Amino acid sequence: MSYVALYRAWRPQRFSDVVGQEHVVTTLIHALEMNRLAHAYLFAGPRGTGKTSLAKILAKAVNCEQPEGIEPCNVCPACTGINAGAVMDVVEMDAASNRGIDEIRGLLEQVRYVPTEVKKKVYIIDEVHMLTPEAFNALLKTLEEPPNYCLFVLATTELHKVPATIASRCQRFSFGRVKVERVVQRLQEVAATLSVAVEESALWLIARLTEGGLRDALSLLDQVVAFSSDHIGVEQVAEVTGGVSSEKIGELCSLVFAHDHGGLLSLLSAFWERGVDPSQLIVETLSYLRDAIVQKCGGVEIDKSDRVQYDPTFAVVISHVQPSILLQIAERMGHLQAEMRFQSQARLYIEVSLLALIDQMDPVVDQKPVLEPSKQGVPSEDLLIMRQELQQLVQRIELLERKQWVENRQIAEQRTQEATEEAPERQIRNPVQETPLVRQSTSVSPMQSKGRHAWQGKQMNAQDQELLTTLEQRWVPLLEEMKRTSIQTRAWLYAGRPVGVFGHHLVIAFKSSLHAETVIKSPHRELIEEVLQQRLQRPVVIATILEEEWERVKNHMINGDSDQNVGKVSEPWVGKVIELLGEDRVRVIDE
């Protein structure tokens, strides 16, 4: 006796055997019970979801000689003949290979004759969207008003290619992909009859790879059984499909998270030696990242990931990773997938791209290059509570600082107004609009505002001079790094150059006052300081200055000359104003 493939041996024979299409089965059963069966049906859905199988069950149900309620008995001559394809009145035609008008005309010639073997003629046309326009036109009239002894069942995987004139003459049913859990249940039933030990994790992986196609799942299980006749696990499934196991993809991601260049290259080299296709590696990595993003963003309830069923390391790998990092990697992998067709050396391109990605992204805290599930775990509840309390404390401190700064500013403005009223013979003419020595934002905190004046009057020591030289040499790479953070900020900063370092203070000189004033404003100032702090590993406060003003300040530092305007000030109230507002923002004019 010849071997029968699993998907054929386990093909549904009754309505109760159909998996995952309850809405279609229920409607057809009720139609049969109430004798309200339509003359034409259109089954549309992905491959392997039961369209043709349900059409044959319906053909048996309307012709069964000894039905068990609504279910066909599968033992009478009509049922056995339909199962064997030996009944001439039940015609199953593949429109992909019989798509012309001549084939349809031959079919319509048979419609005129009454059935001879069974009660009702049934015509099942699979992949009906492949018919030519002429064939569709020939089918129209008969499909609209067929003889009462005829039933048409059309099946298609591409509903949008079926003309509206055909679809409107049929009752349409949409077949959905079978849920992974249902596919696994069916595979477990099949595996129980086999003489091979099959791990449940392997069944979950098969169901995941076939994307809700039960026929494809049974075919893949059949193939894996032929490959490994004694034991089937996740490794055997991955080897048969030519892909990479989920645990290996997790190891790849953990190496990227940990910035482990050497480990990443070694793992990729192992993939290439095994013959892993680069395009398939990108697809599986994207699938892994997609599941991770769903988990991290709280989509577990609406999209329950089944990866944990066959990959115990999945939850451990993503436990310390922020969604922003996952999105960054997924976006880059998506670009890689689109660019692969233009690359002649795909393996080298993937290696270089992943290494470049590592250098661009922030390292993941507490992430080890190679994860061991037995030693790693998710953060404890106490640690999470401590993190939340620390974040709340930081927010309260920032709020108090902003409040104190507003109060100090109001006091300074009030004192300035009182001082001006007491000395009417001298005027301070809009000091903010005068050309200042240092351009700075008026929306900074008290600590920042104080820090931006602190560098004036100081001399650069040897350490400051060394850091300035380093910044001058690395200014172009810093601009490129800023470009990845904010293109607009980098455009404004491009016109400047570092001219002075005074402790934590960096002075940047510009030729244009517009550039100097814009760079020091929010959010450009914060972005620049953040990038500099990450690169230099030290606090940085920036200040901007015009080139011509910097030359004057530099000469002042060298010669020790005092500022002419400030040197003339002898009145106490003027000194008080300068102390409150800063000497770089005040110009005294004698009249």
CSV table of C-alpha atoms in Angstrom, one decimal, residues 2-444:
chain,number,residue,atom,x,y,z
A,2,SER,CA,1.4,3.4,-1.0
A,3,TYR,CA,2.1,6.1,1.6
A,4,VAL,CA,-0.5,8.9,1.9
A,5,ALA,CA,0.8,12.3,2.9
A,6,LEU,CA,-0.3,13.5,6.3
A,7,TYR,CA,-2.3,16.5,4.9
A,8,ARG,CA,-4.3,14.1,2.7
A,9,ALA,CA,-4.7,11.4,5.4
A,10,TRP,CA,-5.9,14.0,7.9
A,11,ARG,CA,-8.1,16.0,5.5
A,12,PRO,CA,-11.4,16.9,7.2
A,13,GLN,CA,-14.3,14.5,6.2
A,14,ARG,CA,-17.1,16.0,8.3
A,15,PHE,CA,-18.1,19.5,9.4
A,16,SER,CA,-16.9,18.8,12.9
A,17,ASP,CA,-13.4,18.1,11.6
A,18,VAL,CA,-12.9,21.5,10.1
A,19,VAL,CA,-10.5,23.6,12.3
A,20,GLY,CA,-10.7,27.3,12.8
A,21,GLN,CA,-13.6,28.3,10.5
A,22,GLU,CA,-16.5,28.0,12.8
A,23,HIS,CA,-18.4,31.0,11.3
A,24,VAL,CA,-18.5,29.3,7.9
A,25,VAL,CA,-19.3,25.8,9.2
A,26,THR,CA,-22.1,27.2,11.4
A,27,THR,CA,-23.7,29.1,8.6
A,28,LEU,CA,-23.7,26.1,6.2
A,29,ILE,CA,-25.1,23.8,8.8
A,30,HIS,CA,-28.0,26.1,9.5
A,31,ALA,CA,-28.6,26.5,5.8
A,32,LEU,CA,-28.8,22.8,5.4
A,33,GLU,CA,-31.1,22.4,8.4
A,34,MET,CA,-33.5,25.0,7.2
A,35,ASN,CA,-33.2,23.9,3.5
A,36,ARG,CA,-32.0,27.4,2.5
A,37,LEU,CA,-28.9,26.4,0.6
A,38,ALA,CA,-27.8,28.9,-2.0
A,39,HIS,CA,-27.0,28.0,-5.6
A,40,ALA,CA,-23.4,29.5,-5.5
A,41,TYR,CA,-20.8,30.1,-2.8
A,42,LEU,CA,-17.5,31.9,-3.0
A,43,PHE,CA,-14.9,30.8,-0.5
A,44,ALA,CA,-12.0,33.2,-0.1
A,45,GLY,CA,-9.0,33.0,2.2
A,46,PRO,CA,-5.3,32.1,2.5
A,47,ARG,CA,-4.0,28.7,1.3
A,48,GLY,CA,-4.4,25.7,3.4
A,49,THR,CA,-7.3,27.0,5.5
A,50,GLY,CA,-9.9,24.4,4.4
A,51,LYS,CA,-11.7,26.0,1.4
A,52,THR,CA,-11.7,23.0,-0.9
A,53,SER,CA,-12.1,20.5,1.9
A,54,LEU,CA,-15.2,22.3,3.1
A,55,ALA,CA,-16.5,22.4,-0.4
A,56,LYS,CA,-16.2,18.6,-0.7
A,57,ILE,CA,-17.9,18.2,2.7
A,58,LEU,CA,-20.8,20.3,1.5
A,59,ALA,CA,-21.0,18.2,-1.7
A,60,LYS,CA,-21.2,15.1,0.4
A,61,ALA,CA,-23.8,16.6,2.8
A,62,VAL,CA,-26.3,17.5,-0.1
A,63,ASN,CA,-25.8,14.0,-1.7
A,64,CYS,CA,-25.4,11.7,1.3
A,65,GLU,CA,-27.8,8.7,1.3
A,66,GLN,CA,-27.7,8.1,5.0
A,67,PRO,CA,-26.8,11.4,6.7
A,68,GLU,CA,-26.2,11.6,10.4
A,69,GLY,CA,-28.3,14.7,11.0
A,70,ILE,CA,-26.4,17.2,8.8
A,71,GLU,CA,-23.1,15.4,8.8
A,72,PRO,CA,-22.3,13.1,5.8
A,73,CYS,CA,-22.0,9.4,6.8
A,74,ASN,CA,-18.8,8.8,4.7
A,75,VAL,CA,-19.8,5.1,4.2
A,76,CYS,CA,-22.6,5.3,1.5
A,77,PRO,CA,-21.8,5.0,-2.2
A,78,ALA,CA,-22.2,8.7,-2.7
A,79,CYS,CA,-19.9,9.7,0.1
A,80,THR,CA,-17.2,7.2,-0.8
A,81,GLY,CA,-17.4,8.0,-4.4
A,82,ILE,CA,-17.0,11.7,-3.8
A,83,ASN,CA,-14.1,11.1,-1.5
A,84,ALA,CA,-12.4,9.0,-4.2
A,85,GLY,CA,-13.2,11.5,-6.9
A,86,ALA,CA,-15.2,8.8,-8.9
A,87,VAL,CA,-18.6,10.6,-9.0
A,88,MET,CA,-19.1,12.2,-12.4
A,89,ASP,CA,-21.7,14.6,-11.1
A,90,VAL,CA,-19.3,16.2,-8.6
A,91,VAL,CA,-16.7,18.0,-10.7
A,92,GLU,CA,-13.5,19.6,-9.1
A,93,MET,CA,-11.7,21.8,-11.6
A,94,ASP,CA,-8.5,23.7,-11.1
A,95,ALA,CA,-8.9,27.1,-12.8
A,96,ALA,CA,-5.2,27.7,-12.8
A,97,SER,CA,-4.7,25.0,-15.5
A,98,ASN,CA,-8.2,25.3,-17.0
A,99,ARG,CA,-8.6,29.0,-17.3
A,100,GLY,CA,-9.8,29.5,-20.9
A,101,ILE,CA,-13.2,30.0,-22.3
A,102,ASP,CA,-13.2,26.6,-24.0
A,103,GLU,CA,-12.9,24.8,-20.7
A,104,ILE,CA,-15.7,26.8,-19.2
A,105,ARG,CA,-17.9,26.2,-22.2
A,106,GLY,CA,-17.3,22.4,-21.8
A,107,LEU,CA,-18.3,22.6,-18.2
A,108,LEU,CA,-21.5,24.6,-19.0
A,109,GLU,CA,-22.4,21.9,-21.6
A,110,GLN,CA,-22.6,19.4,-18.8
A,111,VAL,CA,-24.8,21.6,-16.6
A,112,ARG,CA,-27.7,21.1,-19.0
A,113,TYR,CA,-28.0,17.4,-18.1
A,114,VAL,CA,-29.5,16.1,-14.9
A,115,PRO,CA,-27.3,14.2,-12.4
A,116,THR,CA,-27.2,10.4,-12.9
A,117,GLU,CA,-25.3,9.1,-9.9
A,118,VAL,CA,-26.3,11.5,-7.1
A,119,LYS,CA,-29.1,13.9,-6.2
A,120,LYS,CA,-27.3,17.2,-7.0
A,121,LYS,CA,-24.5,18.2,-9.3
A,122,VAL,CA,-21.7,20.1,-7.6
A,123,TYR,CA,-19.1,22.1,-9.4
A,124,ILE,CA,-16.0,23.1,-7.3
A,125,ILE,CA,-13.8,25.6,-9.2
A,126,ASP,CA,-10.5,26.1,-7.3
A,127,GLU,CA,-8.4,29.3,-7.8
A,128,VAL,CA,-11.3,30.8,-9.7
A,129,HIS,CA,-9.5,34.2,-9.9
A,130,MET,CA,-7.2,32.6,-12.6
A,131,LEU,CA,-10.0,32.5,-15.2
A,132,THR,CA,-9.7,34.8,-18.2
A,133,PRO,CA,-12.2,37.7,-18.6
A,134,GLU,CA,-13.9,35.8,-21.4
A,135,ALA,CA,-14.3,32.7,-19.2
A,136,PHE,CA,-15.8,34.8,-16.5
A,137,ASN,CA,-18.3,36.3,-18.9
A,138,ALA,CA,-19.3,32.9,-20.2
A,139,LEU,CA,-19.9,31.7,-16.6
A,140,LEU,CA,-22.0,34.8,-15.6
A,141,LYS,CA,-25.5,33.8,-16.9
A,142,THR,CA,-25.3,30.1,-15.7
A,143,LEU,CA,-23.9,31.2,-12.3
A,144,GLU,CA,-26.8,33.6,-11.8
A,145,GLU,CA,-29.6,31.2,-12.8
A,146,PRO,CA,-28.3,27.6,-12.6
A,147,PRO,CA,-30.7,24.6,-12.7
A,148,ASN,CA,-32.1,23.6,-9.3
A,149,TYR,CA,-30.0,20.5,-9.3
A,150,CYS,CA,-26.7,22.4,-9.6
A,151,LEU,CA,-24.5,23.9,-6.9
A,152,PHE,CA,-21.4,26.0,-7.6
A,153,VAL,CA,-18.6,26.4,-5.1
A,154,LEU,CA,-15.8,28.8,-6.1
A,155,ALA,CA,-12.6,29.0,-4.1
A,156,THR,CA,-9.9,31.7,-4.3
A,157,THR,CA,-6.9,32.9,-2.5
A,158,GLU,CA,-7.0,36.4,-4.1
A,159,LEU,CA,-10.5,37.8,-3.8
A,160,HIS,CA,-9.7,41.1,-5.3
A,161,LYS,CA,-9.0,39.5,-8.6
A,162,VAL,CA,-12.5,38.1,-8.8
A,163,PRO,CA,-14.8,40.3,-10.9
A,164,ALA,CA,-17.6,42.0,-8.9
A,165,THR,CA,-20.2,40.6,-11.3
A,166,ILE,CA,-19.1,37.1,-10.2
A,167,ALA,CA,-18.8,37.9,-6.5
A,168,SER,CA,-22.3,39.5,-6.4
A,169,ARG,CA,-23.9,36.3,-7.7
A,170,CYS,CA,-22.5,34.2,-4.8
A,171,GLN,CA,-22.7,34.0,-1.1
A,172,ARG,CA,-19.2,34.9,0.0
A,173,PHE,CA,-17.4,33.5,3.0
A,174,SER,CA,-14.0,34.7,4.2
A,175,PHE,CA,-11.7,32.1,5.6
A,176,GLY,CA,-9.2,33.3,8.1
A,177,ARG,CA,-5.8,32.0,9.2
A,178,VAL,CA,-6.1,29.3,11.8
A,179,LYS,CA,-4.9,30.4,15.2
A,180,VAL,CA,-1.6,29.0,16.3
A,181,GLU,CA,-3.1,27.3,19.3
A,182,ARG,CA,-5.6,25.5,17.1
A,183,VAL,CA,-2.9,24.4,14.7
A,184,VAL,CA,-0.8,23.0,17.6
A,185,GLN,CA,-3.8,21.1,18.9
A,186,ARG,CA,-4.3,19.5,15.5
A,187,LEU,CA,-0.6,18.7,15.2
A,188,GLN,CA,-0.7,17.1,18.6
A,189,GLU,CA,-3.5,14.8,17.5
A,190,VAL,CA,-1.5,13.8,14.4
A,191,ALA,CA,1.8,13.4,16.4
A,192,ALA,CA,0.1,11.0,18.8
A,193,THR,CA,-0.5,8.5,15.9
A,194,LEU,CA,3.2,8.6,14.8
A,195,SER,CA,6.0,6.4,15.9
A,196,VAL,CA,8.3,9.4,16.4
A,197,ALA,CA,8.8,11.3,19.7
A,198,VAL,CA,7.8,14.9,18.9
A,199,GLU,CA,8.5,17.8,21.3
A,200,GLU,CA,5.7,20.2,21.9
A,201,SER,CA,8.1,23.1,21.3
A,202,ALA,CA,8.7,21.8,17.8
A,203,LEU,CA,5.0,21.8,17.1
A,204,TRP,CA,4.7,25.4,18.2
A,205,LEU,CA,7.6,26.3,15.9
A,206,ILE,CA,5.9,24.5,13.0
A,207,ALA,CA,2.7,26.3,13.6
A,208,ARG,CA,4.5,29.6,13.8
A,209,LEU,CA,6.4,29.1,10.6
A,210,THR,CA,3.3,28.1,8.6
A,211,GLU,CA,1.4,31.2,9.6
A,212,GLY,CA,-2.0,29.7,10.2
A,213,GLY,CA,-2.0,27.3,7.2
A,214,LEU,CA,-3.0,23.9,8.6
A,215,ARG,CA,-2.2,22.1,5.4
A,216,ASP,CA,1.3,23.6,5.3
A,217,ALA,CA,1.8,22.7,9.0
A,218,LEU,CA,0.9,19.0,8.3
A,219,SER,CA,3.2,19.0,5.2
A,220,LEU,CA,6.1,20.4,7.2
A,221,LEU,CA,5.5,17.9,10.0
A,222,ASP,CA,5.6,15.2,7.4
A,223,GLN,CA,8.9,16.5,6.1
A,224,VAL,CA,10.5,16.7,9.5
A,225,VAL,CA,9.4,13.2,10.4
A,226,ALA,CA,11.1,12.0,7.2
A,227,PHE,CA,14.3,13.9,8.2
A,228,SER,CA,14.4,12.6,11.8
A,229,SER,CA,12.9,9.3,12.3
A,230,ASP,CA,13.5,8.9,16.0
A,231,HIS,CA,13.1,12.3,17.7
A,232,ILE,CA,11.9,15.7,16.6
A,233,GLY,CA,12.8,19.0,18.3
A,234,VAL,CA,13.2,22.6,17.5
A,235,GLU,CA,16.7,22.1,16.1
A,236,GLN,CA,15.4,19.5,13.6
A,237,VAL,CA,12.6,21.8,12.4
A,238,ALA,CA,15.1,24.7,11.9
A,239,GLU,CA,17.5,22.5,10.0
A,240,VAL,CA,14.8,21.2,7.7
A,241,THR,CA,13.4,24.7,6.9
A,242,GLY,CA,16.9,26.1,6.4
A,243,GLY,CA,16.4,28.8,9.0
A,244,VAL,CA,17.9,29.8,12.3
A,245,SER,CA,16.4,28.7,15.7
A,246,SER,CA,14.8,31.4,17.8
A,247,GLU,CA,17.4,30.9,20.5
A,248,LYS,CA,20.2,31.7,18.1
A,249,ILE,CA,18.4,34.8,16.9
A,250,GLY,CA,18.1,35.8,20.6
A,251,GLU,CA,21.9,35.3,21.0
A,252,LEU,CA,22.4,37.5,18.0
A,253,CYS,CA,20.2,40.2,19.5
A,254,SER,CA,21.9,40.0,22.9
A,255,LEU,CA,25.3,40.5,21.2
A,256,VAL,CA,24.0,43.6,19.5
A,257,PHE,CA,22.5,44.9,22.8
A,258,ALA,CA,25.9,44.4,24.6
A,259,HIS,CA,28.0,46.0,21.8
A,260,ASP,CA,30.0,42.8,21.5
A,261,HIS,CA,31.7,43.2,18.1
A,262,GLY,CA,33.8,40.1,18.3
A,263,GLY,CA,31.1,37.8,19.5
A,264,LEU,CA,28.7,39.1,16.8
A,265,LEU,CA,31.2,38.4,14.0
A,266,SER,CA,31.9,34.9,15.3
A,267,LEU,CA,28.2,34.1,15.5
A,268,LEU,CA,27.6,35.4,11.9
A,269,SER,CA,30.5,33.4,10.7
A,270,ALA,CA,29.0,30.3,12.2
A,271,PHE,CA,25.7,31.1,10.4
A,272,TRP,CA,27.4,31.4,7.1
A,273,GLU,CA,29.3,28.1,7.6
A,274,ARG,CA,26.0,26.4,8.1
A,275,GLY,CA,24.6,27.8,4.9
A,276,VAL,CA,22.1,30.2,6.4
A,277,ASP,CA,20.7,32.5,3.8
A,278,PRO,CA,21.3,36.2,4.7
A,279,SER,CA,17.8,37.3,3.6
A,280,GLN,CA,16.2,34.6,5.7
A,281,LEU,CA,18.3,35.7,8.7
A,282,ILE,CA,17.0,39.2,8.3
A,283,VAL,CA,13.4,38.0,8.1
A,284,GLU,CA,13.7,35.9,11.2
A,285,THR,CA,15.4,38.6,13.1
A,286,LEU,CA,12.6,41.1,12.2
A,287,SER,CA,10.1,38.5,13.4
A,288,TYR,CA,12.0,38.2,16.7
A,289,LEU,CA,12.1,41.9,17.2
A,290,ARG,CA,8.4,42.3,16.3
A,291,ASP,CA,7.5,39.9,19.1
A,292,ALA,CA,9.8,41.6,21.5
A,293,ILE,CA,8.3,45.0,20.7
A,294,VAL,CA,4.8,43.6,21.2
A,295,GLN,CA,5.8,42.2,24.6
A,296,LYS,CA,7.6,45.4,25.8
A,297,CYS,CA,4.9,47.7,24.6
A,298,GLY,CA,2.2,45.9,26.5
A,299,GLY,CA,0.5,44.2,23.6
A,300,VAL,CA,0.5,40.7,25.2
A,301,GLU,CA,-3.2,40.7,25.8
A,302,ILE,CA,-4.2,41.6,22.3
A,303,ASP,CA,-1.4,39.7,20.6
A,304,LYS,CA,-0.2,36.8,22.7
A,305,SER,CA,3.3,35.8,21.6
A,306,ASP,CA,3.8,32.1,21.1
A,307,ARG,CA,7.5,32.4,20.8
A,308,VAL,CA,7.9,31.7,24.5
A,309,GLN,CA,6.4,28.3,23.9
A,310,TYR,CA,9.4,27.1,21.9
A,311,ASP,CA,12.1,29.6,23.0
A,312,PRO,CA,12.7,29.8,26.8
A,313,THR,CA,15.4,32.5,26.4
A,314,PHE,CA,13.1,35.0,24.7
A,315,ALA,CA,11.8,36.7,27.9
A,316,VAL,CA,15.3,36.8,29.3
A,317,VAL,CA,16.9,38.4,26.2
A,318,ILE,CA,14.4,41.3,26.1
A,319,SER,CA,14.0,41.8,29.8
A,320,HIS,CA,16.4,44.7,30.1
A,321,VAL,CA,15.9,46.3,26.7
A,322,GLN,CA,14.0,49.5,26.1
A,323,PRO,CA,11.4,49.6,23.3
A,324,SER,CA,13.3,52.5,21.7
A,325,ILE,CA,16.3,50.2,21.2
A,326,LEU,CA,14.2,47.5,19.7
A,327,LEU,CA,12.5,49.9,17.3
A,328,GLN,CA,15.9,51.3,16.3
A,329,ILE,CA,17.3,47.8,15.4
A,330,ALA,CA,14.0,46.8,13.7
A,331,GLU,CA,14.1,49.9,11.6
A,332,ARG,CA,17.7,49.2,10.5
A,333,MET,CA,16.9,45.6,9.7
A,334,GLY,CA,13.9,46.7,7.6
A,335,HIS,CA,16.3,48.9,5.6
A,336,LEU,CA,18.7,46.0,5.3
A,337,GLN,CA,15.9,43.8,3.9
A,338,ALA,CA,15.0,46.4,1.3
A,339,GLU,CA,18.7,47.0,0.3
A,340,MET,CA,19.7,43.3,0.1
A,341,ARG,CA,18.7,42.9,-3.6
A,342,PHE,CA,21.2,45.6,-4.6
A,343,GLN,CA,24.1,44.0,-2.8
A,344,SER,CA,26.5,41.5,-4.4
A,345,GLN,CA,28.1,40.5,-1.1
A,346,ALA,CA,25.1,40.1,1.2
A,347,ARG,CA,27.1,38.5,4.0
A,348,LEU,CA,29.6,41.3,4.2
A,349,TYR,CA,26.9,43.9,4.0
A,350,ILE,CA,25.0,42.4,6.9
A,351,GLU,CA,28.2,42.3,9.1
A,352,VAL,CA,29.2,45.9,8.3
A,353,SER,CA,25.6,47.2,8.9
A,354,LEU,CA,25.2,45.4,12.2
A,355,LEU,CA,28.6,46.7,13.4
A,356,ALA,CA,27.7,50.2,12.4
A,357,LEU,CA,24.4,49.9,14.2
A,358,ILE,CA,26.2,48.8,17.4
A,359,ASP,CA,28.3,51.9,17.3
A,360,GLN,CA,25.3,54.2,16.9
A,361,MET,CA,23.1,52.8,19.6
A,362,ASP,CA,23.3,53.1,23.4
A,363,PRO,CA,24.4,50.0,25.3
A,364,VAL,CA,21.7,48.1,27.2
A,365,VAL,CA,22.3,48.2,30.9
A,366,ASP,CA,23.0,44.9,32.6
A,367,GLN,CA,22.9,43.0,29.3
A,368,LYS,CA,25.4,40.2,28.9
A,369,PRO,CA,26.6,39.1,25.4
A,370,VAL,CA,25.5,35.5,25.7
A,371,LEU,CA,22.5,34.9,27.9
A,372,GLU,CA,22.1,31.9,30.1
A,373,PRO,CA,18.5,31.4,31.1
A,374,SER,CA,19.4,29.6,34.4
A,375,LYS,CA,21.5,32.7,35.6
A,376,GLN,CA,19.5,35.5,34.2
A,377,GLY,CA,16.1,36.8,35.3
A,378,VAL,CA,13.7,39.7,35.1
A,379,PRO,CA,14.2,42.6,37.5
A,380,SER,CA,12.7,42.1,41.0
A,381,GLU,CA,9.6,43.9,42.1
A,382,ASP,CA,11.7,45.8,44.8
A,383,LEU,CA,14.1,47.1,42.1
A,384,LEU,CA,11.2,48.3,39.9
A,385,ILE,CA,9.7,50.2,42.9
A,386,MET,CA,13.0,51.8,43.7
A,387,ARG,CA,13.4,53.0,40.1
A,388,GLN,CA,9.9,54.5,40.1
A,389,GLU,CA,10.6,56.3,43.4
A,390,LEU,CA,13.9,57.6,42.1
A,391,GLN,CA,12.2,58.9,39.0
A,392,GLN,CA,9.6,60.7,41.0
A,393,LEU,CA,12.2,62.2,43.3
A,394,VAL,CA,14.1,63.6,40.2
A,395,GLN,CA,10.9,65.1,38.9
A,396,ARG,CA,10.2,66.8,42.2
A,397,ILE,CA,13.8,68.3,42.4
A,398,GLU,CA,13.4,69.7,38.8
A,399,LEU,CA,10.1,71.2,39.7
A,400,LEU,CA,11.5,72.9,42.8
A,401,GLU,CA,14.5,74.2,40.8
A,402,ARG,CA,12.2,75.8,38.2
A,403,LYS,CA,10.1,77.4,40.9
A,404,GLN,CA,13.1,78.8,42.7
A,405,TRP,CA,14.5,80.2,39.5
A,406,VAL,CA,11.3,82.0,38.7
A,407,GLU,CA,11.3,83.6,42.2
A,408,ASN,CA,14.9,84.7,41.8
A,409,ARG,CA,14.2,86.2,38.4
A,410,GLN,CA,11.3,88.2,39.8
A,411,ILE,CA,13.4,89.5,42.6
A,412,ALA,CA,16.2,90.6,40.3
A,413,GLU,CA,13.7,92.4,38.0
A,414,GLN,CA,12.2,94.2,41.0
A,415,ARG,CA,15.6,95.3,42.3
A,416,THR,CA,16.7,96.5,38.8
A,417,GLN,CA,13.5,98.6,38.5
A,418,GLU,CA,14.1,100.1,42.0
A,419,ALA,CA,17.8,100.9,41.2
A,420,THR,CA,16.8,102.6,38.0
A,421,GLU,CA,14.2,104.8,39.7
A,422,GLU,CA,16.8,105.9,42.3
A,423,ALA,CA,19.4,107.0,39.7
A,424,PRO,CA,17.4,108.7,36.9
A,425,GLU,CA,20.6,110.5,35.6
A,426,ARG,CA,21.9,107.1,34.3
A,427,GLN,CA,20.0,104.7,32.1
A,428,ILE,CA,20.4,101.1,31.2
A,429,ARG,CA,19.2,100.9,27.7
A,430,ASN,CA,17.8,97.5,26.9
A,431,PRO,CA,20.8,95.5,28.0
A,432,VAL,CA,19.5,92.3,26.5
A,433,GLN,CA,19.3,93.7,23.0
A,434,GLU,CA,22.8,95.2,23.1
A,435,THR,CA,25.5,93.1,21.5
A,436,PRO,CA,26.5,90.9,24.4
A,437,LEU,CA,29.8,89.2,25.0
A,438,VAL,CA,28.1,85.8,25.5
A,439,ARG,CA,24.8,84.9,23.8
A,440,GLN,CA,22.6,82.8,26.1
A,441,SER,CA,19.0,81.6,26.5
A,442,THR,CA,16.8,83.4,29.1
A,443,SER,CA,14.9,80.1,29.7
A,444,VAL,CA,17.7,78.2,31.6
